[in-house]
């Protein structure tokens, strides 16, 4: 649109975040030197980004605001500069870039920890297992939620390394718990959609268990329905391999995806976890009661054990006790806590568990 000014128009974006990805590719393509007539030339560029309809109500305004953002980018004074028109988008994108950069060092500097949240069997009051939840404490950013950093770790290809660290850490912990002699006790680990797309995932998972000398029967894998549907044939193969080896399989956050009975019966599953959003105010919400009753009926039809996630109050627990639900998990029992804290809770539970 000018002597050295270009517009890239991105239509039909799946999300505003998709812009970051495309901008990064544009910057990468400008990073290296260009060879022209045996000369190595470096290109300077300033990129300004404006989103319709968020930043501007019309196409003219989008182009004008992108120009404003470009001028702002230029003030950063580097060779390649990027700025969004809006402050929030600027902040979000620079936080993302910071997370990306810092994640690369997090494993090496031992900034990760695995926390554990117990699950309780209602019939006995005993801990039936734990869910392992990854924690990242960054000296620069503070505690970053896994919901925020795991998708980024996936995108930049760090997830295999991080997951293998998580699993090794869980194995170490399971060996420490072994002398306590719990029966039918499992630690559940989450697998992300990107991990499920990896055809070797089951083999690598089982290889780690073998290296650590831990029985697959002590582990459960949590996956979401959407993750499986995204790549049905690869996922089913991996899940089957894990099940054949004795790993138990749970469908996580159930009710938030397709909630299909046919998926429940055709996938090799053992456990269904009802998403916490349906557990909220169960004692007084007829809507949620209806949904939870329906999900429990589906789980029974498919022969699955039922865990209610996100139980926060005694009233929710009491309602679940008469619903046919098998296990509960949530802040009412315990928040996810460090291995040391959960071990003390586990010992206390072994000594004085009583039916709920
Ligand atoms: P998720 O697997 O559904 O985990 C349950 C989330 O609910 C956890 O959030 C947990 O702290 C939270 N929670 C538990 N009880 C309650 C409650 O009573 N009330 C409320 N409001 N929340 C409760 P967290 O730890 O932030 O993890 C978020 C998500 O990040 C997880 O959702 C899981 O999908 C993912 N994630 C965590 N650790 C890992 C990991 O090691 N690997 C992978 N791939 N994903 C992980
Ligand atoms: Mg989970
Ligand atoms: Mg969940």
CSV table of N, CA and C in Angstrom, one decimal, residues 122 275-285 288-289 292 308-323 325 327-333 356:
chain,number,residue,atom,x,y,z
A,122,UNK,N,-16.4,-42.9,48.1
A,122,UNK,CA,-17.5,-42.5,49.0
A,122,UNK,C,-17.9,-43.6,49.9
A,275,UNK,N,-17.1,-33.2,34.9
A,275,UNK,CA,-16.5,-31.9,35.0
A,275,UNK,C,-17.1,-31.1,36.2
A,276,UNK,N,-16.2,-30.4,36.9
A,276,UNK,CA,-16.6,-29.6,38.1
A,276,UNK,C,-17.7,-28.6,37.9
A,277,UNK,N,-17.9,-28.1,36.6
A,277,UNK,CA,-18.9,-27.1,36.4
A,277,UNK,C,-20.3,-27.6,36.7
A,278,UNK,N,-20.5,-28.9,36.6
A,278,UNK,CA,-21.8,-29.5,36.8
A,278,UNK,C,-22.0,-29.9,38.3
A,279,UNK,N,-20.9,-29.8,39.0
A,279,UNK,CA,-20.9,-30.2,40.5
A,279,UNK,C,-21.3,-29.0,41.3
A,280,UNK,N,-21.0,-27.8,40.7
A,280,UNK,CA,-21.2,-26.5,41.4
A,280,UNK,C,-22.7,-26.4,41.8
A,281,UNK,N,-22.9,-26.2,43.1
A,281,UNK,CA,-24.2,-25.9,43.7
A,281,UNK,C,-25.2,-27.1,43.4
A,282,UNK,N,-24.7,-28.3,43.4
A,282,UNK,CA,-25.5,-29.4,43.1
A,282,UNK,C,-26.7,-29.6,44.0
A,283,UNK,N,-26.6,-29.2,45.3
A,283,UNK,CA,-27.7,-29.3,46.2
A,283,UNK,C,-28.9,-28.4,45.9
A,284,UNK,N,-28.6,-27.3,45.2
A,284,UNK,CA,-29.7,-26.3,44.9
A,284,UNK,C,-29.9,-26.1,43.4
A,285,UNK,N,-29.2,-26.7,42.6
A,285,UNK,CA,-29.3,-26.5,41.1
A,285,UNK,C,-30.0,-27.7,40.4
A,288,UNK,N,-28.1,-28.7,37.2
A,288,UNK,CA,-27.0,-29.5,37.4
A,288,UNK,C,-27.3,-30.9,37.9
A,289,UNK,N,-28.3,-31.0,38.7
A,289,UNK,CA,-28.7,-32.4,39.2
A,289,UNK,C,-29.2,-33.2,38.1
A,292,UNK,N,-26.0,-34.3,36.0
A,292,UNK,CA,-25.2,-35.2,36.7
A,292,UNK,C,-25.9,-36.6,36.8
A,308,UNK,N,-16.7,-37.5,40.6
A,308,UNK,CA,-17.1,-36.1,40.5
A,308,UNK,C,-15.9,-35.2,40.8
A,309,UNK,N,-15.6,-34.3,39.9
A,309,UNK,CA,-14.5,-33.4,40.1
A,309,UNK,C,-15.0,-32.1,40.7
A,310,UNK,N,-14.1,-31.3,41.3
A,310,UNK,CA,-14.4,-30.0,41.7
A,310,UNK,C,-15.4,-29.9,42.9
A,311,UNK,N,-15.5,-30.9,43.8
A,311,UNK,CA,-16.4,-30.8,44.9
A,311,UNK,C,-15.9,-29.8,45.9
A,312,UNK,N,-16.6,-28.8,46.2
A,312,UNK,CA,-16.1,-27.7,47.0
A,312,UNK,C,-16.9,-27.6,48.4
A,313,UNK,N,-18.1,-28.2,48.5
A,313,UNK,CA,-18.8,-28.0,49.7
A,313,UNK,C,-19.4,-29.3,50.2
A,314,UNK,N,-19.7,-29.3,51.5
A,314,UNK,CA,-20.4,-30.5,52.1
A,314,UNK,C,-21.7,-30.8,51.5
A,315,UNK,N,-22.4,-29.7,51.1
A,315,UNK,CA,-23.8,-29.9,50.5
A,315,UNK,C,-23.6,-30.6,49.2
A,316,UNK,N,-22.6,-30.3,48.4
A,316,UNK,CA,-22.4,-30.9,47.1
A,316,UNK,C,-22.1,-32.4,47.4
A,317,UNK,N,-21.2,-32.6,48.4
A,317,UNK,CA,-20.8,-34.0,48.7
A,317,UNK,C,-22.0,-34.8,49.1
A,318,UNK,N,-22.9,-34.3,50.0
A,318,UNK,CA,-24.1,-35.0,50.4
A,318,UNK,C,-25.0,-35.4,49.3
A,319,UNK,N,-25.1,-34.4,48.3
A,319,UNK,CA,-26.0,-34.7,47.2
A,319,UNK,C,-25.4,-35.9,46.4
A,320,UNK,N,-24.1,-35.9,46.2
A,320,UNK,CA,-23.4,-36.9,45.4
A,320,UNK,C,-23.5,-38.3,46.1
A,321,UNK,N,-23.5,-38.3,47.4
A,321,UNK,CA,-23.5,-39.6,48.1
A,321,UNK,C,-24.8,-40.4,47.8
A,322,UNK,N,-25.9,-39.7,47.5
A,322,UNK,CA,-27.1,-40.4,47.2
A,322,UNK,C,-27.3,-40.5,45.7
A,323,UNK,N,-26.3,-40.1,44.9
A,323,UNK,CA,-26.5,-40.1,43.4
A,323,UNK,C,-26.0,-41.3,42.7
A,325,UNK,N,-22.7,-41.9,42.6
A,325,UNK,CA,-21.3,-41.5,42.2
A,325,UNK,C,-20.4,-42.4,43.0
A,327,UNK,N,-16.7,-41.9,43.4
A,327,UNK,CA,-15.6,-41.2,44.0
A,327,UNK,C,-15.7,-39.7,43.9
A,328,UNK,N,-15.1,-38.9,44.8
A,328,UNK,CA,-15.1,-37.5,44.6
A,328,UNK,C,-13.7,-36.9,44.7
A,329,UNK,N,-13.5,-35.7,44.1
A,329,UNK,CA,-12.2,-35.1,44.2
A,329,UNK,C,-12.6,-33.6,44.2
A,330,UNK,N,-11.8,-32.8,45.0
A,330,UNK,CA,-12.1,-31.4,45.0
A,330,UNK,C,-11.6,-30.7,46.2
A,331,UNK,N,-11.7,-29.4,46.3
A,331,UNK,CA,-11.2,-28.6,47.4
A,331,UNK,C,-11.8,-29.0,48.7
A,332,UNK,N,-13.0,-29.5,48.7
A,332,UNK,CA,-13.6,-29.9,50.0
A,332,UNK,C,-12.8,-31.0,50.7
A,333,UNK,N,-12.2,-31.9,49.9
A,333,UNK,CA,-11.3,-32.9,50.5
A,333,UNK,C,-9.9,-32.3,50.6
A,356,UNK,N,-18.4,-41.9,53.7
A,356,UNK,CA,-18.9,-40.6,53.6
A,356,UNK,C,-20.4,-40.5,53.7
